[in-house]
PDB file of C-alpha atoms in Angstrom:
ATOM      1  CA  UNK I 208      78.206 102.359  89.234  1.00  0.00           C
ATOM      2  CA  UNK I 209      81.111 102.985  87.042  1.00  0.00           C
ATOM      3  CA  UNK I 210      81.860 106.747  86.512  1.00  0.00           C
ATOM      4  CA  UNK I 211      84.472 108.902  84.792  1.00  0.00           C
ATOM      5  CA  UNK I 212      85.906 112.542  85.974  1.00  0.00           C
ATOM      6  CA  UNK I 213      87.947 114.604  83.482  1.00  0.00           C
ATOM      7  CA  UNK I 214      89.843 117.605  83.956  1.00  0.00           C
ATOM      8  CA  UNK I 215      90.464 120.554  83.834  1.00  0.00           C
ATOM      9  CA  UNK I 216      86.894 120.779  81.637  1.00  0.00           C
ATOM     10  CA  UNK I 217      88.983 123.698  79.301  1.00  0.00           C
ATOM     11  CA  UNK I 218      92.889 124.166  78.562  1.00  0.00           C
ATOM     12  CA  UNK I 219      94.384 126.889  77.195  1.00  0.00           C
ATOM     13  CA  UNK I 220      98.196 126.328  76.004  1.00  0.00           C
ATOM     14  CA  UNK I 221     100.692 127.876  74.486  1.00  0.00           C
ATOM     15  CA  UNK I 222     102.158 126.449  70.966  1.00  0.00           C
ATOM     16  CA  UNK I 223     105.310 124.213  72.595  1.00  0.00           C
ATOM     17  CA  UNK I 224     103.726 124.080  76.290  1.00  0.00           C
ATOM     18  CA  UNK I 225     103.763 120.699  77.206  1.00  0.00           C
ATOM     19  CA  UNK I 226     100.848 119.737  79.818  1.00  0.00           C
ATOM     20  CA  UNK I 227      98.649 116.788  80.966  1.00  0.00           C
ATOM     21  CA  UNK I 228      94.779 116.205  80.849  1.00  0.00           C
ATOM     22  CA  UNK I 229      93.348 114.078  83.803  1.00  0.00           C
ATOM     23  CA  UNK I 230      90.764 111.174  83.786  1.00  0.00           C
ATOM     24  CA  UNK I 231      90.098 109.680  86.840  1.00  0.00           C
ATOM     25  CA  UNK I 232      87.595 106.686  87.333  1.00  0.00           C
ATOM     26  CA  UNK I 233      86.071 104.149  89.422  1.00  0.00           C
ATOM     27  CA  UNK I 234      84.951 101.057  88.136  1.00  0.00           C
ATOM     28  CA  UNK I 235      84.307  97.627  88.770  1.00  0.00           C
ATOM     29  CA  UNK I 236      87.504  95.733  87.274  1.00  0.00           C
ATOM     30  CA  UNK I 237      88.491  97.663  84.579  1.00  0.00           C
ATOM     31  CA  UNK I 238      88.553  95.739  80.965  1.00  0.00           C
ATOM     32  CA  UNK I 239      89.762  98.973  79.401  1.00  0.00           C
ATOM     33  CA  UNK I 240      90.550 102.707  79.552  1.00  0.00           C
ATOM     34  CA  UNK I 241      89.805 104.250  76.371  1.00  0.00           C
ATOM     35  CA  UNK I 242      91.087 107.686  74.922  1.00  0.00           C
ATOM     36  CA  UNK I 243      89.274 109.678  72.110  1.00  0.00           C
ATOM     37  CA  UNK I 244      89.671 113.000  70.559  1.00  0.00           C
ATOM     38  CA  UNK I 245      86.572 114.931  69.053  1.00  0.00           C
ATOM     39  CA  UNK I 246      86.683 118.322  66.566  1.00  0.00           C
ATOM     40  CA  UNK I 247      84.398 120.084  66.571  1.00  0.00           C
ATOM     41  CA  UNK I 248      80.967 118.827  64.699  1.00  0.00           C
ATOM     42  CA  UNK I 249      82.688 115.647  64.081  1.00  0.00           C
ATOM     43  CA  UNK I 250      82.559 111.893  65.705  1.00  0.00           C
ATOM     44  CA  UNK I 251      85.013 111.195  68.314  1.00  0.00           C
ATOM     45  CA  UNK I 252      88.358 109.502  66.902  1.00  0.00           C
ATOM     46  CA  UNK I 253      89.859 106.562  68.814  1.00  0.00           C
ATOM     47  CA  UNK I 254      93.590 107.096  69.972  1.00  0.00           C
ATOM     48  CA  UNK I 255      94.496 104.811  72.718  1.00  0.00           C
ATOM     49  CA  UNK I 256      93.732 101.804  74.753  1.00  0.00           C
ATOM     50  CA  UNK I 257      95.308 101.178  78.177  1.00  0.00           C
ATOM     51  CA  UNK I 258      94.494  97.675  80.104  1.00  0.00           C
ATOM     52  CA  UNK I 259      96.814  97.746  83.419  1.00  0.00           C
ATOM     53  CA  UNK I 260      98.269  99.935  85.685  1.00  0.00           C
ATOM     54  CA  UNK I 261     101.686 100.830  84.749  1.00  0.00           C
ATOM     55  CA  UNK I 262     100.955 100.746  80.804  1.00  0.00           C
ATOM     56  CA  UNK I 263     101.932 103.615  78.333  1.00  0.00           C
ATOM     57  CA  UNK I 264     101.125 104.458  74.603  1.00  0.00           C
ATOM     58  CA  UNK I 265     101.928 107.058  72.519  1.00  0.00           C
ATOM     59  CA  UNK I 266     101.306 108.793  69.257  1.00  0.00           C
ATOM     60  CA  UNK I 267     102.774 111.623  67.865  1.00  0.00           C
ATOM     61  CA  UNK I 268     102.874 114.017  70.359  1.00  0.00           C
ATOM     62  CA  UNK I 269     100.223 111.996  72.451  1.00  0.00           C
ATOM     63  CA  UNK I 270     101.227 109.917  75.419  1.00  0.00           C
ATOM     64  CA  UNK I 271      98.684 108.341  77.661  1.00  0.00           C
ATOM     65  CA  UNK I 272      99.638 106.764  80.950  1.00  0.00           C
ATOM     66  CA  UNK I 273      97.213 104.628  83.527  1.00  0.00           C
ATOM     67  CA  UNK I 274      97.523 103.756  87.314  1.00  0.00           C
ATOM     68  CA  UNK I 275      94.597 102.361  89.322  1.00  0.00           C
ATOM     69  CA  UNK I 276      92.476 104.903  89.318  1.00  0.00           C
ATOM     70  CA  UNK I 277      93.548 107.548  86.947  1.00  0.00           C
ATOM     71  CA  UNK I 278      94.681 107.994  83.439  1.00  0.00           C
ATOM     72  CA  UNK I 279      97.088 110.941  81.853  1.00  0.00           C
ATOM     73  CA  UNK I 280      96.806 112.192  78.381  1.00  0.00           C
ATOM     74  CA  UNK I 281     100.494 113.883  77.790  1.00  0.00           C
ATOM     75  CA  UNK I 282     100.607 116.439  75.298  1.00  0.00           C
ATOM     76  CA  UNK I 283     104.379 117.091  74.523  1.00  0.00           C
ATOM     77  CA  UNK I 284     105.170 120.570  72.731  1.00  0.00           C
ATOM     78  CA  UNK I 285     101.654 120.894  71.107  1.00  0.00           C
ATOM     79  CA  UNK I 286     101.161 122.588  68.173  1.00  0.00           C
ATOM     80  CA  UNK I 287      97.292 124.249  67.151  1.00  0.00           C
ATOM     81  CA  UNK I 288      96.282 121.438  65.491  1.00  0.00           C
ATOM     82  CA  UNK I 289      96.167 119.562  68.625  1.00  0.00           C
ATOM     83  CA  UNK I 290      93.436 121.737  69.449  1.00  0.00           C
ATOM     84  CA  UNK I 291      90.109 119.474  70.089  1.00  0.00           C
ATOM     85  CA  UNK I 292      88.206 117.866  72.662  1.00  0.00           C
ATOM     86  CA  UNK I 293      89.686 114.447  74.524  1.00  0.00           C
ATOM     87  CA  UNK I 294      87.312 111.825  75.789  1.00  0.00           C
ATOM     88  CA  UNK I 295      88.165 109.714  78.415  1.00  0.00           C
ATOM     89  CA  UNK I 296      86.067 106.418  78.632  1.00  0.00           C
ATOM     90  CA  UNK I 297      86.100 102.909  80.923  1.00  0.00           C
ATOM     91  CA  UNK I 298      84.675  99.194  80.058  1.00  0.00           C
ATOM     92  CA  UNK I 299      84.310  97.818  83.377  1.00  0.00           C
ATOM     93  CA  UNK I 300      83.401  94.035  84.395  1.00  0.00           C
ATOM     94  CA  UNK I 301      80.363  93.622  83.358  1.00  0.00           C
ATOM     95  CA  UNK I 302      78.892  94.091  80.006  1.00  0.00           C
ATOM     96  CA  UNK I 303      79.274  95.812  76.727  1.00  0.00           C
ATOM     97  CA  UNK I 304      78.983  99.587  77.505  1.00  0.00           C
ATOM     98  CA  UNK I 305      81.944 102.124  77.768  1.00  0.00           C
ATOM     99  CA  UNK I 306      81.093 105.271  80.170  1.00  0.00           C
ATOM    100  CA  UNK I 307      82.425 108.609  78.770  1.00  0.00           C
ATOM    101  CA  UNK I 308      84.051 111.594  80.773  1.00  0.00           C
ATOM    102  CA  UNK I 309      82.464 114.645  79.828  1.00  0.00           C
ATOM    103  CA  UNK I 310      85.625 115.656  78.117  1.00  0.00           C
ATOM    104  CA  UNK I 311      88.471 118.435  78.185  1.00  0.00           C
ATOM    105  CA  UNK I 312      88.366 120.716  75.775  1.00  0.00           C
ATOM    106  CA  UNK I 313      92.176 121.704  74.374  1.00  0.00           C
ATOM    107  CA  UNK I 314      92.734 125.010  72.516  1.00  0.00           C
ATOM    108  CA  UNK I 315      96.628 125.879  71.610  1.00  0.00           C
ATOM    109  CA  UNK I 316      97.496 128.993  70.362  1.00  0.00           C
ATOM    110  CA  UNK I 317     100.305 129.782  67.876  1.00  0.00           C
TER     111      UNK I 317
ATOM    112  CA  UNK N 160      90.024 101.599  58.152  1.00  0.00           C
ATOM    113  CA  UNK N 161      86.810 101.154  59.691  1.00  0.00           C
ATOM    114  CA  UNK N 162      84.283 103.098  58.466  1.00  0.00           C
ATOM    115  CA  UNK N 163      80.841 103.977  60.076  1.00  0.00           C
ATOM    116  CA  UNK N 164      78.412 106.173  57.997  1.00  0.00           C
ATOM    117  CA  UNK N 165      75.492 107.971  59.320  1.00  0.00           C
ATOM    118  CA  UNK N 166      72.643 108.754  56.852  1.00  0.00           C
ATOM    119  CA  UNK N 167      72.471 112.130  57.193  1.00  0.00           C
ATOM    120  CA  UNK N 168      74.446 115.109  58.878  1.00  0.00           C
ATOM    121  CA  UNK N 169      72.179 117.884  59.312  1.00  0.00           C
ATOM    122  CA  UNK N 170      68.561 117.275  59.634  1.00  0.00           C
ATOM    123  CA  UNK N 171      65.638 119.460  60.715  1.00  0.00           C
ATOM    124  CA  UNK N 172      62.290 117.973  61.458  1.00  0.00           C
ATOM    125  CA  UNK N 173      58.895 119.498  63.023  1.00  0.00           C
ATOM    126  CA  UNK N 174      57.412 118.347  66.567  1.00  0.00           C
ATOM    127  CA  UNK N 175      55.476 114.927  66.841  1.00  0.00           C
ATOM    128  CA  UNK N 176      57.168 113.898  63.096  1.00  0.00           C
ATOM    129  CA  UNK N 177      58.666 109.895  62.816  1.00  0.00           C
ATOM    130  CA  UNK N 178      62.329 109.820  62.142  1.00  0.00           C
ATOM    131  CA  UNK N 179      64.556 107.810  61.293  1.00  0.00           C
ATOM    132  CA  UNK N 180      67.946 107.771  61.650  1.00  0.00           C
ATOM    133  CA  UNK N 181      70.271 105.285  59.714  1.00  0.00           C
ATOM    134  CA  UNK N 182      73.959 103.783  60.763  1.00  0.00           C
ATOM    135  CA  UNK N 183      75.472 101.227  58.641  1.00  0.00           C
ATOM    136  CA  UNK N 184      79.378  99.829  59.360  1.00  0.00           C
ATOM    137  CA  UNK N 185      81.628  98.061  57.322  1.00  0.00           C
ATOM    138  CA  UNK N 186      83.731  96.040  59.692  1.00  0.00           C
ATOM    139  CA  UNK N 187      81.754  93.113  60.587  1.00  0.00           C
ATOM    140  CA  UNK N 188      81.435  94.493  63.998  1.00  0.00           C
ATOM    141  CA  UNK N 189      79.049  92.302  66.602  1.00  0.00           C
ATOM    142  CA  UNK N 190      77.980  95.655  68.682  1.00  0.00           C
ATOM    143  CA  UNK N 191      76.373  99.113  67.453  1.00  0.00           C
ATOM    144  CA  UNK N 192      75.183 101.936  69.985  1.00  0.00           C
ATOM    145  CA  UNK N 193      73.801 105.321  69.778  1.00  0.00           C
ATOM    146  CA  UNK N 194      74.326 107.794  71.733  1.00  0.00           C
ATOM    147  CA  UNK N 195      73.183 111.892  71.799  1.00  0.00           C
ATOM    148  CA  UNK N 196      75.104 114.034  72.947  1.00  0.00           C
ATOM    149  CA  UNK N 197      74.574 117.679  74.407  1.00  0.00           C
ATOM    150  CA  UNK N 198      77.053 120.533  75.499  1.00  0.00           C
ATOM    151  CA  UNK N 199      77.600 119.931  79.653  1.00  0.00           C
ATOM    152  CA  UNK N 200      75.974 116.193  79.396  1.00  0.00           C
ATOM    153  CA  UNK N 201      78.814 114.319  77.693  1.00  0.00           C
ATOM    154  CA  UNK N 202      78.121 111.385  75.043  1.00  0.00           C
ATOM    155  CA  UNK N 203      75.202 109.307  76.652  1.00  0.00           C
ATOM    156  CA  UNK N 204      74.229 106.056  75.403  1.00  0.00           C
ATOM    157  CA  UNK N 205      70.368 105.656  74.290  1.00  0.00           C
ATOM    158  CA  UNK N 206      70.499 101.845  73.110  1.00  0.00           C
ATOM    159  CA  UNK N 207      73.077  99.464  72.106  1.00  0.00           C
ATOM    160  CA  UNK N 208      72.709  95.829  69.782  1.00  0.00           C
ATOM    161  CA  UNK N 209      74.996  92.962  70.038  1.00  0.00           C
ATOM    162  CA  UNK N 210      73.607  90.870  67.388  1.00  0.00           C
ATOM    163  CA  UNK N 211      71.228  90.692  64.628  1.00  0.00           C
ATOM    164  CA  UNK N 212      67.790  91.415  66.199  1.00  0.00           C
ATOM    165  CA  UNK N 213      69.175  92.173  69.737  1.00  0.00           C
ATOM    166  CA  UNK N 214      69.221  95.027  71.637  1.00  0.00           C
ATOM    167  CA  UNK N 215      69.463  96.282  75.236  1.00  0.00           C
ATOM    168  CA  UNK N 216      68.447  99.831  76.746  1.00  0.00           C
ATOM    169  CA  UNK N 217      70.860 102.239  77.649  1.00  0.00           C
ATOM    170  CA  UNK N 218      71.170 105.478  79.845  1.00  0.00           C
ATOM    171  CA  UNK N 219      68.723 107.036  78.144  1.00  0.00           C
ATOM    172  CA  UNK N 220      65.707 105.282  75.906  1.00  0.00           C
ATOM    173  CA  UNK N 221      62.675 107.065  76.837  1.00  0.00           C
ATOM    174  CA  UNK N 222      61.327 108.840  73.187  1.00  0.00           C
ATOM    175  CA  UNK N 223      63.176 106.284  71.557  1.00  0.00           C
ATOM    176  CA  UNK N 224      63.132 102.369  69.604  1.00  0.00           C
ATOM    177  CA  UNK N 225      66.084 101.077  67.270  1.00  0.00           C
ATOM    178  CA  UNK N 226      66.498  98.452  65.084  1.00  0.00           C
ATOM    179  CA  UNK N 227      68.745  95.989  63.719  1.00  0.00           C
ATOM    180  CA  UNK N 228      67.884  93.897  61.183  1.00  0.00           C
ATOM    181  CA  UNK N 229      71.084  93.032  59.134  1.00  0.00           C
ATOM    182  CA  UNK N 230      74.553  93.348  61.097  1.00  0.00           C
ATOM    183  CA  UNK N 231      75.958  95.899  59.770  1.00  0.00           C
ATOM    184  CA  UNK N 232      73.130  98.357  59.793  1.00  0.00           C
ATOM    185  CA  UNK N 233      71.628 100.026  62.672  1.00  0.00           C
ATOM    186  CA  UNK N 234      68.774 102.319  63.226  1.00  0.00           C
ATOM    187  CA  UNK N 235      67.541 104.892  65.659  1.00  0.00           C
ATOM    188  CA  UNK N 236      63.842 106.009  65.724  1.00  0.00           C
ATOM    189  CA  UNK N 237      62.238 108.677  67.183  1.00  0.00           C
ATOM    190  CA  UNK N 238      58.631 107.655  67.455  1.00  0.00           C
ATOM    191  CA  UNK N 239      57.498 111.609  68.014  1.00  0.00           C
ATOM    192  CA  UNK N 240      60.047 113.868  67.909  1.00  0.00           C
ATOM    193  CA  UNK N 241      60.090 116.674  71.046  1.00  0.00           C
ATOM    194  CA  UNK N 242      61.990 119.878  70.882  1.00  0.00           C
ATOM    195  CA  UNK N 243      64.022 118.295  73.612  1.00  0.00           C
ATOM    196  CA  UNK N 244      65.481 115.776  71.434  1.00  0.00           C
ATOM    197  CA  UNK N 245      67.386 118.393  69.819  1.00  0.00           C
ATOM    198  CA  UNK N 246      70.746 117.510  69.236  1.00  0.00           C
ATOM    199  CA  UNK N 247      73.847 115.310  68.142  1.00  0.00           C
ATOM    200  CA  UNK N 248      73.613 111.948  67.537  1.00  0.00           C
ATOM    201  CA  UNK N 249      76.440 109.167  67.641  1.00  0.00           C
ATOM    202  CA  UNK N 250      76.927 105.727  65.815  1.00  0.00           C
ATOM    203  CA  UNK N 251      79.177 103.483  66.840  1.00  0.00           C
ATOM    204  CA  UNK N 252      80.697  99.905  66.466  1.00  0.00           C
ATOM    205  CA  UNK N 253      82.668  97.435  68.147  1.00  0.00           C
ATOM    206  CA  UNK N 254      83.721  93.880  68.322  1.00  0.00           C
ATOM    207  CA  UNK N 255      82.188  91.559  71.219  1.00  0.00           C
ATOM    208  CA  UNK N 256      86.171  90.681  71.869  1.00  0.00           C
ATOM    209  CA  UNK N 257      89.964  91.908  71.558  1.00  0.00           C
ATOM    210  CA  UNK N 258      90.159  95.227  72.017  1.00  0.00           C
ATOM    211  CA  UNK N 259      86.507  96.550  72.198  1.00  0.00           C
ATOM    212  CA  UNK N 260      87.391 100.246  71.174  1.00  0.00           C
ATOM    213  CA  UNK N 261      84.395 101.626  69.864  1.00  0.00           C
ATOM    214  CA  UNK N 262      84.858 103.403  66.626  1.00  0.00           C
ATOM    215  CA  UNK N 263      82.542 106.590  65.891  1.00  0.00           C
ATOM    216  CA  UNK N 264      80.523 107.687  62.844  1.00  0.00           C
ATOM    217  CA  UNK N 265      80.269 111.553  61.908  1.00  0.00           C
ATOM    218  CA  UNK N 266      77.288 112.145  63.551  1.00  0.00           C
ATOM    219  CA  UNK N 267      73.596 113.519  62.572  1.00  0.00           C
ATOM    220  CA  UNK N 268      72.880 117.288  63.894  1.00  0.00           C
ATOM    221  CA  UNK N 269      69.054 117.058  64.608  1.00  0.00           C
ATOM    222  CA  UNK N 270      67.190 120.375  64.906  1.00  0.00           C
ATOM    223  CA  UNK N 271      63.296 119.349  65.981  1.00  0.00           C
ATOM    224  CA  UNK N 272      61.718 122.676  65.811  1.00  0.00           C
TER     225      UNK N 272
END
C-alpha cells in the first residue's frame, strides 16, 4: 500500500529563515511526486511535480528536491506570505489515485 | 488557467436530508474525485470518475453515491446526511495522461447539524 509521511506536522520560522519540509514515501514505482500548498479554507494549489530521483524545481522562493524515497520542499528566506499548509502527494504504478501526506503546516512571522 | 468550481461554499443541512453537491471543470479533464477532508485525517478520497458514466470507489464511500453524467461535471451525494459527515469537501480534475497533477476546486464547508 502506497503511503506518505510529512514532517515536522507544524513550523514556526522566522521572516528570512530558510528551512526544509520533509515528505517521505513508499510506493510501488512512483509515476509522480506531487507538491501542493493549501490556505486556510481554500482548495489546495498545485506547485510542483517531480518524476525521478535526482530532479529539482523551483518557484519563487520554493525549491523541491526528490531521491528514492523522500522529497524536500526548500523554503529560501521566507517571507509571511509563505505562511500555509504544504501537501505532499504520490501516483504510484497502478491506477489513477494520488495519496496525500497529512500536510505541514508553515507559519512565518515578520 | 484551469478552473474547477464547486456549487456552493458554505452549506448547512439537517440530519437524514439528500444533498447534493455539484463540481463542474473547464479543462476537458478525463478524471474528477472528491475527497473530505478533516483536521488530523488529511485529504481522503471518497470516489473518483474517469469517464462519462464511470466511476470507481475510493478510501472512503460508505454514506455516499456520485455521478457523472456530462464530462465536465461531477457530483457528490449524500443519500442521508449524518452529523459525522461534517466537513470539507474537495473537487478535483486531472488528465488520464502527461502530467496527472490534480488541480483543486475551493471547496464546500458542510455543517450537518
Amino acid at each position: 500500500e502506497d503511503q506518505v509521511t510529512q514532517s515536522p506536522e507544524a513550523l514556526r520560522l522566522q521572516e528570512g529563515e530558510s528551512s526544509s519540509l520533509n515528505c517521505s514515501y513508499t510506493v510501488s514505482g512512483l509515476r509522480g511526486l506531487f507538491w501542493y500548498r493549501q490556505d486556510p479554507g481554500k482548495g489546495p494549489e498545485f506547485l510542483f511535480t517531480l518524476y525521478s530521483a535526482g530532479e529539482e524545481k523551483e518557484k519563487e522562493r520554493l525549491k523541491a528536491t526528490l531521491t528514492k524515497k523522500e522529497s524536500f520542499l526548500h523554503i529560501t528566506a521566507p517571507k509571511p506570505e509563505d505562511s500555509a499548509t504544504y501537501l505532499c502527494a504520490v501516483r504510484g504504478e497502478y491506477g489513477n489515485k494520488l495519496v496525500f501526506g497529512a500536510g505541514t503546516i508553515l507559519r512565518v512571522k515578520s | 488557467d484551469v478552473k474547477v468550481t464547486q456549487s456552493s461554499r458554505y452549506l448547512v443541512k439537517r440530519t437524514g436530508e439528500k444533498v447534493f453537491l455539484e463540481c463542474v471543470q473547464d479543462m476537458d479533464h478525463e478524471n474528477m474525485f472528491w475527497y473530505r477532508q478533516d483536521p488530523g485525517l488529511g485529504l481522503r478520497l471518497i470516489y473518483f470518475s474517469y469517464d462519462v458514466k464511470m466511476k470507481e470507489k475510493g478510501d472512503i464511500p460508505e454514506g455516499y453515491s456520485v455521478s457523472r453524467e456530462k464530462k465536465e461535471r461531477f457530483s457528490l451525494i449524500l443519500e442521508s446526511a449524518s452529523t459525522n459527515q461534517t466537513s470539507m469537501y474537495l473537487c478535483a480534475s486531472s488528465t488520464s495522461g502527461g502530467s496527472y497533477e490534480q488541480y483543486f476546486g475551493p471547496g464546500t464547508r458542510l455543517t450537518v447539524t
